[in-house]
Amino acid sequence: MPRLYDVERGAVTIDGHDVRDLTAATIARAVGVVTQESYLFGGTVRENISYGRPTATDGEIVAAAKAAFIHERITELEHGYDTIVGERGYRFSGGERQRLAIARVILEDPPILVLDEATSALDSESERAVQQALESLIQRRTTIAIAHRLSTIRNADVIFAVEDGTIVERGTHDELLARGGLYARLYEEQFGNGVVEAHCSDGVILANGNPCRPSSQRARPDTHVPILQASEPPWVGDVPTELRSVLTT
């Protein structure tokens, strides 16, 4: 949609207009994007937030930062909103950079919003806070959200489940759960009995990011390695009771 890539077949249209016929400036005004890797340039915090609306007032910039739950962090900096963020925002954590990018989009107020794993770098508490900030923003515009954390898309008008580059299911959250297909399976893994985010060779990783296994270093997720075992592994005693059936049944 923002023409980072052009389609090989068919067309992407906005209100019936092929995006390939629109100028880059028109698309930039119409589409706001928050990606998994948020980009910040080496200017001030104020300049980064107001990049899409350089004429924004200080009050509008602060309001956007508060809505993205990043204002308090900014006020802790030595020069507040006039602090230089550093190359690629190295002064901030991944979650803080993500919230700055969200503040930028909130201030820009585009009619179309694309969220590409927009909360992936946030911990569970920050994600919930930012989701609350995004709810009012999403209500007033067309929003396309790409996410592996299903909590971010449960209230979508329509959900597309994609596997191996192919759309295999579409429908509302309730419709897809009732269908019992790919989406229902993924939802059960994340929220059923254990909130499982990923399967690993020596345990599971929960949706809140915590590993349930003895090793202090998280294993690389591998959905092809089964974790179900015939006998109870020695580390199950360290796992919450409600999760043991998920790991050992």
JSON list of C-alpha atoms in Angstrom, two decimals:
[
{"chain": "A", "resi": 1, "resn": "MET", "atom": "CA", "xyz": [0.00, 0.00, 0.00]},
{"chain": "A", "resi": 2, "resn": "PRO", "atom": "CA", "xyz": [2.73, 2.58, 0.79]},
{"chain": "A", "resi": 3, "resn": "ARG", "atom": "CA", "xyz": [4.53, 1.32, -2.35]},
{"chain": "A", "resi": 4, "resn": "LEU", "atom": "CA", "xyz": [7.64, 0.04, -0.66]},
{"chain": "A", "resi": 5, "resn": "TYR", "atom": "CA", "xyz": [7.05, -2.76, -3.16]},
{"chain": "A", "resi": 6, "resn": "ASP", "atom": "CA", "xyz": [4.77, -2.86, -6.20]},
{"chain": "A", "resi": 7, "resn": "VAL", "atom": "CA", "xyz": [2.45, -5.79, -6.80]},
{"chain": "A", "resi": 8, "resn": "GLU", "atom": "CA", "xyz": [3.31, -8.18, -9.65]},
{"chain": "A", "resi": 9, "resn": "ARG", "atom": "CA", "xyz": [-0.33, -8.97, -10.40]},
{"chain": "A", "resi": 10, "resn": "GLY", "atom": "CA", "xyz": [-3.57, -7.10, -9.84]},
{"chain": "A", "resi": 11, "resn": "ALA", "atom": "CA", "xyz": [-3.62, -3.72, -8.14]},
{"chain": "A", "resi": 12, "resn": "VAL", "atom": "CA", "xyz": [-3.76, -2.06, -4.73]},
{"chain": "A", "resi": 13, "resn": "THR", "atom": "CA", "xyz": [-6.33, 0.72, -4.73]},
{"chain": "A", "resi": 14, "resn": "ILE", "atom": "CA", "xyz": [-7.34, 3.48, -2.32]},
{"chain": "A", "resi": 15, "resn": "ASP", "atom": "CA", "xyz": [-10.89, 4.69, -2.95]},
{"chain": "A", "resi": 16, "resn": "GLY", "atom": "CA", "xyz": [-10.66, 3.15, -6.40]},
{"chain": "A", "resi": 17, "resn": "HIS", "atom": "CA", "xyz": [-7.34, 4.79, -7.29]},
{"chain": "A", "resi": 18, "resn": "ASP", "atom": "CA", "xyz": [-4.38, 2.55, -8.14]},
{"chain": "A", "resi": 19, "resn": "VAL", "atom": "CA", "xyz": [-1.57, 3.50, -5.75]},
{"chain": "A", "resi": 20, "resn": "ARG", "atom": "CA", "xyz": [0.85, 3.32, -8.69]},
{"chain": "A", "resi": 21, "resn": "ASP", "atom": "CA", "xyz": [-0.95, 6.34, -10.16]},
{"chain": "A", "resi": 22, "resn": "LEU", "atom": "CA", "xyz": [-0.58, 8.40, -6.98]},
{"chain": "A", "resi": 23, "resn": "THR", "atom": "CA", "xyz": [2.37, 10.57, -6.06]},
{"chain": "A", "resi": 24, "resn": "ALA", "atom": "CA", "xyz": [4.63, 9.63, -3.17]},
{"chain": "A", "resi": 25, "resn": "ALA", "atom": "CA", "xyz": [3.48, 12.74, -1.31]},
{"chain": "A", "resi": 26, "resn": "THR", "atom": "CA", "xyz": [-0.18, 11.76, -1.67]},
{"chain": "A", "resi": 27, "resn": "ILE", "atom": "CA", "xyz": [0.47, 8.26, -0.37]},
{"chain": "A", "resi": 28, "resn": "ALA", "atom": "CA", "xyz": [2.54, 9.61, 2.52]},
{"chain": "A", "resi": 29, "resn": "ARG", "atom": "CA", "xyz": [-0.36, 11.86, 3.58]},
{"chain": "A", "resi": 30, "resn": "ALA", "atom": "CA", "xyz": [-2.90, 9.06, 3.28]},
{"chain": "A", "resi": 31, "resn": "VAL", "atom": "CA", "xyz": [-1.03, 6.13, 4.84]},
{"chain": "A", "resi": 32, "resn": "GLY", "atom": "CA", "xyz": [0.67, 6.00, 8.23]},
{"chain": "A", "resi": 33, "resn": "VAL", "atom": "CA", "xyz": [2.93, 3.03, 8.94]},
{"chain": "A", "resi": 34, "resn": "VAL", "atom": "CA", "xyz": [4.40, 1.61, 12.15]},
{"chain": "A", "resi": 35, "resn": "THR", "atom": "CA", "xyz": [6.73, -1.29, 11.42]},
{"chain": "A", "resi": 36, "resn": "GLN", "atom": "CA", "xyz": [8.41, -3.91, 13.58]},
{"chain": "A", "resi": 37, "resn": "GLU", "atom": "CA", "xyz": [11.71, -2.01, 13.30]},
{"chain": "A", "resi": 38, "resn": "SER", "atom": "CA", "xyz": [10.87, 1.61, 13.98]},
{"chain": "A", "resi": 39, "resn": "TYR", "atom": "CA", "xyz": [13.21, 4.12, 12.36]},
{"chain": "A", "resi": 40, "resn": "LEU", "atom": "CA", "xyz": [14.36, 7.22, 14.21]},
{"chain": "A", "resi": 41, "resn": "PHE", "atom": "CA", "xyz": [16.78, 9.73, 12.73]},
{"chain": "A", "resi": 42, "resn": "GLY", "atom": "CA", "xyz": [19.50, 11.58, 14.61]},
{"chain": "A", "resi": 43, "resn": "GLY", "atom": "CA", "xyz": [17.49, 14.70, 15.44]},
{"chain": "A", "resi": 44, "resn": "THR", "atom": "CA", "xyz": [15.63, 15.68, 18.59]},
{"chain": "A", "resi": 45, "resn": "VAL", "atom": "CA", "xyz": [12.73, 13.80, 20.11]},
{"chain": "A", "resi": 46, "resn": "ARG", "atom": "CA", "xyz": [10.48, 16.68, 19.08]},
{"chain": "A", "resi": 47, "resn": "GLU", "atom": "CA", "xyz": [11.65, 16.51, 15.45]},
{"chain": "A", "resi": 48, "resn": "ASN", "atom": "CA", "xyz": [11.19, 12.75, 15.30]},
{"chain": "A", "resi": 49, "resn": "ILE", "atom": "CA", "xyz": [7.62, 12.87, 16.59]},
{"chain": "A", "resi": 50, "resn": "SER", "atom": "CA", "xyz": [6.63, 15.82, 14.39]},
{"chain": "A", "resi": 51, "resn": "TYR", "atom": "CA", "xyz": [8.27, 14.47, 11.23]},
{"chain": "A", "resi": 52, "resn": "GLY", "atom": "CA", "xyz": [4.92, 13.87, 9.53]},
{"chain": "A", "resi": 53, "resn": "ARG", "atom": "CA", "xyz": [3.50, 17.21, 10.76]},
{"chain": "A", "resi": 54, "resn": "PRO", "atom": "CA", "xyz": [6.35, 19.72, 11.12]},
{"chain": "A", "resi": 55, "resn": "THR", "atom": "CA", "xyz": [3.87, 22.52, 11.85]},
{"chain": "A", "resi": 56, "resn": "ALA", "atom": "CA", "xyz": [2.44, 20.76, 14.92]},
{"chain": "A", "resi": 57, "resn": "THR", "atom": "CA", "xyz": [2.40, 22.78, 18.13]},
{"chain": "A", "resi": 58, "resn": "ASP", "atom": "CA", "xyz": [4.27, 21.76, 21.27]},
{"chain": "A", "resi": 59, "resn": "GLY", "atom": "CA", "xyz": [0.94, 20.93, 22.89]},
{"chain": "A", "resi": 60, "resn": "GLU", "atom": "CA", "xyz": [-0.01, 18.59, 20.04]},
{"chain": "A", "resi": 61, "resn": "ILE", "atom": "CA", "xyz": [3.38, 16.86, 20.19]},
{"chain": "A", "resi": 62, "resn": "VAL", "atom": "CA", "xyz": [3.08, 16.33, 23.94]},
{"chain": "A", "resi": 63, "resn": "ALA", "atom": "CA", "xyz": [-0.50, 15.06, 23.57]},
{"chain": "A", "resi": 64, "resn": "ALA", "atom": "CA", "xyz": [0.63, 12.50, 20.97]},
{"chain": "A", "resi": 65, "resn": "ALA", "atom": "CA", "xyz": [3.48, 11.37, 23.22]},
{"chain": "A", "resi": 66, "resn": "LYS", "atom": "CA", "xyz": [1.11, 10.97, 26.16]},
{"chain": "A", "resi": 67, "resn": "ALA", "atom": "CA", "xyz": [-1.29, 8.96, 24.01]},
{"chain": "A", "resi": 68, "resn": "ALA", "atom": "CA", "xyz": [1.58, 6.64, 23.08]},
{"chain": "A", "resi": 69, "resn": "PHE", "atom": "CA", "xyz": [2.66, 6.37, 26.74]},
{"chain": "A", "resi": 70, "resn": "ILE", "atom": "CA", "xyz": [6.15, 7.74, 26.06]},
{"chain": "A", "resi": 71, "resn": "HIS", "atom": "CA", "xyz": [5.80, 11.26, 27.56]},
{"chain": "A", "resi": 72, "resn": "GLU", "atom": "CA", "xyz": [7.08, 10.32, 31.02]},
{"chain": "A", "resi": 73, "resn": "ARG", "atom": "CA", "xyz": [10.18, 8.68, 29.57]},
{"chain": "A", "resi": 74, "resn": "ILE", "atom": "CA", "xyz": [10.88, 11.80, 27.49]},
{"chain": "A", "resi": 75, "resn": "THR", "atom": "CA", "xyz": [10.60, 14.08, 30.53]},
{"chain": "A", "resi": 76, "resn": "GLU", "atom": "CA", "xyz": [13.24, 11.96, 32.28]},
{"chain": "A", "resi": 77, "resn": "LEU", "atom": "CA", "xyz": [15.80, 12.89, 29.60]},
{"chain": "A", "resi": 78, "resn": "GLU", "atom": "CA", "xyz": [18.25, 15.71, 30.32]},
{"chain": "A", "resi": 79, "resn": "HIS", "atom": "CA", "xyz": [16.79, 18.02, 27.67]},
{"chain": "A", "resi": 80, "resn": "GLY", "atom": "CA", "xyz": [13.31, 16.54, 27.43]},
{"chain": "A", "resi": 81, "resn": "TYR", "atom": "CA", "xyz": [11.80, 16.90, 23.97]},
{"chain": "A", "resi": 82, "resn": "ASP", "atom": "CA", "xyz": [14.94, 18.69, 22.76]},
{"chain": "A", "resi": 83, "resn": "THR", "atom": "CA", "xyz": [17.15, 15.66, 23.51]},
{"chain": "A", "resi": 84, "resn": "ILE", "atom": "CA", "xyz": [19.05, 14.28, 20.51]},
{"chain": "A", "resi": 85, "resn": "VAL", "atom": "CA", "xyz": [17.88, 10.69, 20.07]},
{"chain": "A", "resi": 86, "resn": "GLY", "atom": "CA", "xyz": [21.16, 9.56, 18.49]},
{"chain": "A", "resi": 87, "resn": "GLU", "atom": "CA", "xyz": [21.74, 7.54, 15.34]},
{"chain": "A", "resi": 88, "resn": "ARG", "atom": "CA", "xyz": [18.78, 5.17, 14.84]},
{"chain": "A", "resi": 89, "resn": "GLY", "atom": "CA", "xyz": [17.55, 6.11, 18.31]},
{"chain": "A", "resi": 90, "resn": "TYR", "atom": "CA", "xyz": [20.27, 4.28, 20.22]},
{"chain": "A", "resi": 91, "resn": "ARG", "atom": "CA", "xyz": [19.40, 6.18, 23.41]},
{"chain": "A", "resi": 92, "resn": "PHE", "atom": "CA", "xyz": [16.08, 4.35, 23.60]},
{"chain": "A", "resi": 93, "resn": "SER", "atom": "CA", "xyz": [15.09, 0.73, 24.09]},
{"chain": "A", "resi": 94, "resn": "GLY", "atom": "CA", "xyz": [13.25, -1.14, 21.35]},
{"chain": "A", "resi": 95, "resn": "GLY", "atom": "CA", "xyz": [9.92, -0.63, 23.08]},
{"chain": "A", "resi": 96, "resn": "GLU", "atom": "CA", "xyz": [10.57, 3.08, 23.57]},
{"chain": "A", "resi": 97, "resn": "ARG", "atom": "CA", "xyz": [11.49, 3.52, 19.92]},
{"chain": "A", "resi": 98, "resn": "GLN", "atom": "CA", "xyz": [8.27, 1.75, 19.01]},
{"chain": "A", "resi": 99, "resn": "ARG", "atom": "CA", "xyz": [6.23, 4.10, 21.17]},
{"chain": "A", "resi": 100, "resn": "LEU", "atom": "CA", "xyz": [7.94, 7.14, 19.65]},
{"chain": "A", "resi": 101, "resn": "ALA", "atom": "CA", "xyz": [6.99, 5.83, 16.20]},
{"chain": "A", "resi": 102, "resn": "ILE", "atom": "CA", "xyz": [3.40, 5.35, 17.37]},
{"chain": "A", "resi": 103, "resn": "ALA", "atom": "CA", "xyz": [3.37, 8.92, 18.73]},
{"chain": "A", "resi": 104, "resn": "ARG", "atom": "CA", "xyz": [4.52, 10.11, 15.29]},
{"chain": "A", "resi": 105, "resn": "VAL", "atom": "CA", "xyz": [1.59, 8.36, 13.60]},
{"chain": "A", "resi": 106, "resn": "ILE", "atom": "CA", "xyz": [-0.90, 9.58, 16.21]},
{"chain": "A", "resi": 107, "resn": "LEU", "atom": "CA", "xyz": [0.24, 13.15, 15.54]},
{"chain": "A", "resi": 108, "resn": "GLU", "atom": "CA", "xyz": [0.15, 12.69, 11.77]},
{"chain": "A", "resi": 109, "resn": "ASP", "atom": "CA", "xyz": [-3.45, 11.38, 11.98]},
{"chain": "A", "resi": 110, "resn": "PRO", "atom": "CA", "xyz": [-3.60, 9.62, 8.57]},
{"chain": "A", "resi": 111, "resn": "PRO", "atom": "CA", "xyz": [-6.88, 8.18, 7.19]},
{"chain": "A", "resi": 112, "resn": "ILE", "atom": "CA", "xyz": [-5.21, 4.78, 6.66]},
{"chain": "A", "resi": 113, "resn": "LEU", "atom": "CA", "xyz": [-3.07, 3.08, 9.28]},
{"chain": "A", "resi": 114, "resn": "VAL", "atom": "CA", "xyz": [-0.75, 0.10, 8.73]},
{"chain": "A", "resi": 115, "resn": "LEU", "atom": "CA", "xyz": [0.54, -1.65, 11.87]},
{"chain": "A", "resi": 116, "resn": "ASP", "atom": "CA", "xyz": [3.22, -4.20, 10.95]},
{"chain": "A", "resi": 117, "resn": "GLU", "atom": "CA", "xyz": [3.98, -5.99, 14.23]},
{"chain": "A", "resi": 118, "resn": "ALA", "atom": "CA", "xyz": [3.70, -2.51, 15.76]},
{"chain": "A", "resi": 119, "resn": "THR", "atom": "CA", "xyz": [3.79, -3.70, 19.38]},
{"chain": "A", "resi": 120, "resn": "SER", "atom": "CA", "xyz": [6.24, -6.57, 18.91]},
{"chain": "A", "resi": 121, "resn": "ALA", "atom": "CA", "xyz": [9.06, -4.80, 20.77]},
{"chain": "A", "resi": 122, "resn": "LEU", "atom": "CA", "xyz": [6.92, -3.99, 23.81]},
{"chain": "A", "resi": 123, "resn": "ASP", "atom": "CA", "xyz": [6.61, -5.96, 27.00]},
{"chain": "A", "resi": 124, "resn": "SER", "atom": "CA", "xyz": [3.13, -7.11, 27.92]},
{"chain": "A", "resi": 125, "resn": "GLU", "atom": "CA", "xyz": [2.39, -4.15, 30.20]},
{"chain": "A", "resi": 126, "resn": "SER", "atom": "CA", "xyz": [3.53, -1.56, 27.65]},
{"chain": "A", "resi": 127, "resn": "GLU", "atom": "CA", "xyz": [1.67, -3.38, 24.88]},
{"chain": "A", "resi": 128, "resn": "ARG", "atom": "CA", "xyz": [-1.61, -3.16, 26.78]},
{"chain": "A", "resi": 129, "resn": "ALA", "atom": "CA", "xyz": [-1.05, 0.55, 27.41]},
{"chain": "A", "resi": 130, "resn": "VAL", "atom": "CA", "xyz": [-0.27, 1.30, 23.77]},
{"chain": "A", "resi": 131, "resn": "GLN", "atom": "CA", "xyz": [-3.20, -0.83, 22.59]},
{"chain": "A", "resi": 132, "resn": "GLN", "atom": "CA", "xyz": [-5.49, 1.39, 24.66]},
{"chain": "A", "resi": 133, "resn": "ALA", "atom": "CA", "xyz": [-3.97, 4.45, 22.99]},
{"chain": "A", "resi": 134, "resn": "LEU", "atom": "CA", "xyz": [-4.41, 2.92, 19.55]},
{"chain": "A", "resi": 135, "resn": "GLU", "atom": "CA", "xyz": [-8.04, 1.90, 20.06]},
{"chain": "A", "resi": 136, "resn": "SER", "atom": "CA", "xyz": [-9.46, 5.38, 19.57]},
{"chain": "A", "resi": 137, "resn": "LEU", "atom": "CA", "xyz": [-7.09, 5.99, 16.66]},
{"chain": "A", "resi": 138, "resn": "ILE", "atom": "CA", "xyz": [-8.14, 2.77, 14.92]},
{"chain": "A", "resi": 139, "resn": "GLN", "atom": "CA", "xyz": [-11.87, 3.49, 15.26]},
{"chain": "A", "resi": 140, "resn": "ARG", "atom": "CA", "xyz": [-11.77, 6.50, 12.95]},
{"chain": "A", "resi": 141, "resn": "ARG", "atom": "CA", "xyz": [-9.79, 5.09, 10.05]},
{"chain": "A", "resi": 142, "resn": "THR", "atom": "CA", "xyz": [-9.05, 2.05, 7.92]},
{"chain": "A", "resi": 143, "resn": "THR", "atom": "CA", "xyz": [-6.49, -0.02, 9.80]},
{"chain": "A", "resi": 144, "resn": "ILE", "atom": "CA", "xyz": [-4.47, -2.96, 8.53]},
{"chain": "A", "resi": 145, "resn": "ALA", "atom": "CA", "xyz": [-2.67, -4.83, 11.31]},
{"chain": "A", "resi": 146, "resn": "ILE", "atom": "CA", "xyz": [-0.12, -7.58, 10.73]},
{"chain": "A", "resi": 147, "resn": "ALA", "atom": "CA", "xyz": [0.52, -9.48, 13.94]},
{"chain": "A", "resi": 148, "resn": "HIS", "atom": "CA", "xyz": [1.59, -12.76, 15.48]},
{"chain": "A", "resi": 149, "resn": "ARG", "atom": "CA", "xyz": [0.27, -11.74, 18.89]},
{"chain": "A", "resi": 150, "resn": "LEU", "atom": "CA", "xyz": [-3.41, -12.42, 18.36]},
{"chain": "A", "resi": 151, "resn": "SER", "atom": "CA", "xyz": [-4.37, -10.13, 21.24]},
{"chain": "A", "resi": 152, "resn": "THR", "atom": "CA", "xyz": [-3.68, -7.20, 18.89]},
{"chain": "A", "resi": 153, "resn": "ILE", "atom": "CA", "xyz": [-6.24, -8.26, 16.26]},
{"chain": "A", "resi": 154, "resn": "ARG", "atom": "CA", "xyz": [-9.08, -9.92, 18.18]},
{"chain": "A", "resi": 155, "resn": "ASN", "atom": "CA", "xyz": [-11.45, -6.98, 17.63]},
{"chain": "A", "resi": 156, "resn": "ALA", "atom": "CA", "xyz": [-10.75, -6.59, 13.90]},
{"chain": "A", "resi": 157, "resn": "ASP", "atom": "CA", "xyz": [-13.74, -6.48, 11.53]},
{"chain": "A", "resi": 158, "resn": "VAL", "atom": "CA", "xyz": [-12.14, -9.20, 9.42]},
{"chain": "A", "resi": 159, "resn": "ILE", "atom": "CA", "xyz": [-9.10, -11.39, 10.05]},
{"chain": "A", "resi": 160, "resn": "PHE", "atom": "CA", "xyz": [-7.08, -13.14, 7.36]},
{"chain": "A", "resi": 161, "resn": "ALA", "atom": "CA", "xyz": [-5.05, -16.17, 8.45]},
{"chain": "A", "resi": 162, "resn": "VAL", "atom": "CA", "xyz": [-1.99, -16.60, 6.24]},
{"chain": "A", "resi": 163, "resn": "GLU", "atom": "CA", "xyz": [0.09, -19.75, 5.93]},
{"chain": "A", "resi": 164, "resn": "ASP", "atom": "CA", "xyz": [3.05, -20.17, 3.57]},
{"chain": "A", "resi": 165, "resn": "GLY", "atom": "CA", "xyz": [2.12, -16.96, 1.78]},
{"chain": "A", "resi": 166, "resn": "THR", "atom": "CA", "xyz": [-1.47, -18.06, 1.13]},
{"chain": "A", "resi": 167, "resn": "ILE", "atom": "CA", "xyz": [-4.69, -16.82, 2.75]},
{"chain": "A", "resi": 168, "resn": "VAL", "atom": "CA", "xyz": [-6.23, -19.97, 4.22]},
{"chain": "A", "resi": 169, "resn": "GLU", "atom": "CA", "xyz": [-9.01, -18.42, 6.33]},
{"chain": "A", "resi": 170, "resn": "ARG", "atom": "CA", "xyz": [-10.95, -15.19, 6.69]},
{"chain": "A", "resi": 171, "resn": "GLY", "atom": "CA", "xyz": [-13.65, -14.07, 9.08]},
{"chain": "A", "resi": 172, "resn": "THR", "atom": "CA", "xyz": [-14.21, -12.46, 12.46]},
{"chain": "A", "resi": 173, "resn": "HIS", "atom": "CA", "xyz": [-12.49, -13.68, 15.60]},
{"chain": "A", "resi": 174, "resn": "ASP", "atom": "CA", "xyz": [-15.54, -15.67, 16.71]},
{"chain": "A", "resi": 175, "resn": "GLU", "atom": "CA", "xyz": [-16.13, -17.13, 13.23]},
{"chain": "A", "resi": 176, "resn": "LEU", "atom": "CA", "xyz": [-12.56, -18.35, 12.93]},
{"chain": "A", "resi": 177, "resn": "LEU", "atom": "CA", "xyz": [-12.59, -19.88, 16.40]},
{"chain": "A", "resi": 178, "resn": "ALA", "atom": "CA", "xyz": [-15.79, -21.76, 15.56]},
{"chain": "A", "resi": 179, "resn": "ARG", "atom": "CA", "xyz": [-14.21, -23.03, 12.35]},
{"chain": "A", "resi": 180, "resn": "GLY", "atom": "CA", "xyz": [-11.45, -24.79, 14.27]},
{"chain": "A", "resi": 181, "resn": "GLY", "atom": "CA", "xyz": [-8.75, -24.18, 11.66]},
{"chain": "A", "resi": 182, "resn": "LEU", "atom": "CA", "xyz": [-5.36, -22.50, 11.67]},
{"chain": "A", "resi": 183, "resn": "TYR", "atom": "CA", "xyz": [-6.47, -19.38, 13.54]},
{"chain": "A", "resi": 184, "resn": "ALA", "atom": "CA", "xyz": [-8.22, -21.41, 16.24]},
{"chain": "A", "resi": 185, "resn": "ARG", "atom": "CA", "xyz": [-5.11, -23.55, 16.71]},
{"chain": "A", "resi": 186, "resn": "LEU", "atom": "CA", "xyz": [-2.85, -20.51, 17.03]},
{"chain": "A", "resi": 187, "resn": "TYR", "atom": "CA", "xyz": [-5.29, -18.87, 19.41]},
{"chain": "A", "resi": 188, "resn": "GLU", "atom": "CA", "xyz": [-5.41, -21.98, 21.58]},
{"chain": "A", "resi": 189, "resn": "GLU", "atom": "CA", "xyz": [-1.62, -22.05, 21.72]},
{"chain": "A", "resi": 190, "resn": "GLN", "atom": "CA", "xyz": [-1.45, -18.43, 22.85]},
{"chain": "A", "resi": 191, "resn": "PHE", "atom": "CA", "xyz": [-4.42, -18.27, 25.19]},
{"chain": "A", "resi": 192, "resn": "GLY", "atom": "CA", "xyz": [-5.59, -21.78, 25.97]},
{"chain": "A", "resi": 193, "resn": "ASN", "atom": "CA", "xyz": [-4.39, -23.32, 29.22]},
{"chain": "A", "resi": 194, "resn": "GLY", "atom": "CA", "xyz": [-0.94, -21.81, 28.98]},
{"chain": "A", "resi": 195, "resn": "VAL", "atom": "CA", "xyz": [-0.82, -18.73, 26.80]},
{"chain": "A", "resi": 196, "resn": "VAL", "atom": "CA", "xyz": [1.82, -20.42, 24.65]},
{"chain": "A", "resi": 197, "resn": "GLU", "atom": "CA", "xyz": [3.64, -18.03, 22.33]},
{"chain": "A", "resi": 198, "resn": "ALA", "atom": "CA", "xyz": [6.17, -20.45, 20.80]},
{"chain": "A", "resi": 199, "resn": "HIS", "atom": "CA", "xyz": [7.22, -24.10, 21.03]},
{"chain": "A", "resi": 200, "resn": "CYS", "atom": "CA", "xyz": [10.89, -24.78, 21.76]},
{"chain": "A", "resi": 201, "resn": "SER", "atom": "CA", "xyz": [12.96, -27.95, 21.92]},
{"chain": "A", "resi": 202, "resn": "ASP", "atom": "CA", "xyz": [13.16, -27.78, 25.71]},
{"chain": "A", "resi": 203, "resn": "GLY", "atom": "CA", "xyz": [9.89, -26.13, 26.67]},
{"chain": "A", "resi": 204, "resn": "VAL", "atom": "CA", "xyz": [7.60, -23.30, 25.67]},
{"chain": "A", "resi": 205, "resn": "ILE", "atom": "CA", "xyz": [7.65, -19.53, 25.66]},
{"chain": "A", "resi": 206, "resn": "LEU", "atom": "CA", "xyz": [4.56, -17.80, 27.00]},
{"chain": "A", "resi": 207, "resn": "ALA", "atom": "CA", "xyz": [2.79, -14.90, 25.33]},
{"chain": "A", "resi": 208, "resn": "ASN", "atom": "CA", "xyz": [4.18, -12.62, 28.04]},
{"chain": "A", "resi": 209, "resn": "GLY", "atom": "CA", "xyz": [7.72, -13.55, 26.94]},
{"chain": "A", "resi": 210, "resn": "ASN", "atom": "CA", "xyz": [8.56, -15.77, 29.90]},
{"chain": "A", "resi": 211, "resn": "PRO", "atom": "CA", "xyz": [10.15, -19.17, 29.12]},
{"chain": "A", "resi": 212, "resn": "CYS", "atom": "CA", "xyz": [8.83, -22.23, 30.94]},
{"chain": "A", "resi": 213, "resn": "ARG", "atom": "CA", "xyz": [11.92, -24.42, 31.10]},
{"chain": "A", "resi": 214, "resn": "PRO", "atom": "CA", "xyz": [15.01, -24.85, 33.31]},
{"chain": "A", "resi": 215, "resn": "SER", "atom": "CA", "xyz": [17.58, -23.11, 31.09]},
{"chain": "A", "resi": 216, "resn": "SER", "atom": "CA", "xyz": [18.22, -19.43, 31.74]},
{"chain": "A", "resi": 217, "resn": "GLN", "atom": "CA", "xyz": [18.83, -18.87, 28.05]},
{"chain": "A", "resi": 218, "resn": "ARG", "atom": "CA", "xyz": [15.83, -19.08, 25.75]},
{"chain": "A", "resi": 219, "resn": "ALA", "atom": "CA", "xyz": [15.99, -21.68, 23.02]},
{"chain": "A", "resi": 220, "resn": "ARG", "atom": "CA", "xyz": [15.34, -20.76, 19.45]},
{"chain": "A", "resi": 221, "resn": "PRO", "atom": "CA", "xyz": [11.65, -21.29, 18.66]},
{"chain": "A", "resi": 222, "resn": "ASP", "atom": "CA", "xyz": [11.15, -24.34, 16.51]},
{"chain": "A", "resi": 223, "resn": "THR", "atom": "CA", "xyz": [7.59, -25.30, 15.73]},
{"chain": "A", "resi": 224, "resn": "HIS", "atom": "CA", "xyz": [8.78, -28.58, 14.23]},
{"chain": "A", "resi": 225, "resn": "VAL", "atom": "CA", "xyz": [10.27, -29.91, 17.49]},
{"chain": "A", "resi": 226, "resn": "PRO", "atom": "CA", "xyz": [7.60, -31.58, 19.65]},
{"chain": "A", "resi": 227, "resn": "ILE", "atom": "CA", "xyz": [7.67, -30.75, 23.33]},
{"chain": "A", "resi": 228, "resn": "LEU", "atom": "CA", "xyz": [5.06, -33.25, 24.48]},
{"chain": "A", "resi": 229, "resn": "GLN", "atom": "CA", "xyz": [6.65, -36.08, 26.43]},
{"chain": "A", "resi": 230, "resn": "ALA", "atom": "CA", "xyz": [5.37, -39.38, 27.73]},
{"chain": "A", "resi": 231, "resn": "SER", "atom": "CA", "xyz": [6.81, -38.86, 31.20]},
{"chain": "A", "resi": 232, "resn": "GLU", "atom": "CA", "xyz": [6.92, -35.70, 33.24]},
{"chain": "A", "resi": 233, "resn": "PRO", "atom": "CA", "xyz": [10.25, -33.93, 32.69]},
{"chain": "A", "resi": 234, "resn": "PRO", "atom": "CA", "xyz": [12.24, -33.03, 35.84]},
{"chain": "A", "resi": 235, "resn": "TRP", "atom": "CA", "xyz": [11.72, -29.29, 35.40]},
{"chain": "A", "resi": 236, "resn": "VAL", "atom": "CA", "xyz": [7.92, -29.38, 35.33]},
{"chain": "A", "resi": 237, "resn": "GLY", "atom": "CA", "xyz": [7.91, -28.77, 39.07]},
{"chain": "A", "resi": 238, "resn": "ASP", "atom": "CA", "xyz": [9.02, -25.21, 38.33]},
{"chain": "A", "resi": 239, "resn": "VAL", "atom": "CA", "xyz": [6.12, -24.61, 35.96]},
{"chain": "A", "resi": 240, "resn": "PRO", "atom": "CA", "xyz": [2.75, -23.18, 37.08]},
{"chain": "A", "resi": 241, "resn": "THR", "atom": "CA", "xyz": [0.22, -25.93, 37.72]},
{"chain": "A", "resi": 242, "resn": "GLU", "atom": "CA", "xyz": [-2.17, -24.76, 35.01]},
{"chain": "A", "resi": 243, "resn": "LEU", "atom": "CA", "xyz": [0.59, -25.20, 32.40]},
{"chain": "A", "resi": 244, "resn": "ARG", "atom": "CA", "xyz": [1.66, -28.73, 33.24]},
{"chain": "A", "resi": 245, "resn": "SER", "atom": "CA", "xyz": [-1.04, -30.37, 31.14]},
{"chain": "A", "resi": 246, "resn": "VAL", "atom": "CA", "xyz": [0.12, -28.35, 28.14]},
{"chain": "A", "resi": 247, "resn": "LEU", "atom": "CA", "xyz": [3.71, -29.51, 28.57]},
{"chain": "A", "resi": 248, "resn": "THR", "atom": "CA", "xyz": [3.29, -33.14, 29.57]},
{"chain": "A", "resi": 249, "resn": "THR", "atom": "CA", "xyz": [-0.08, -34.45, 28.40]}
]
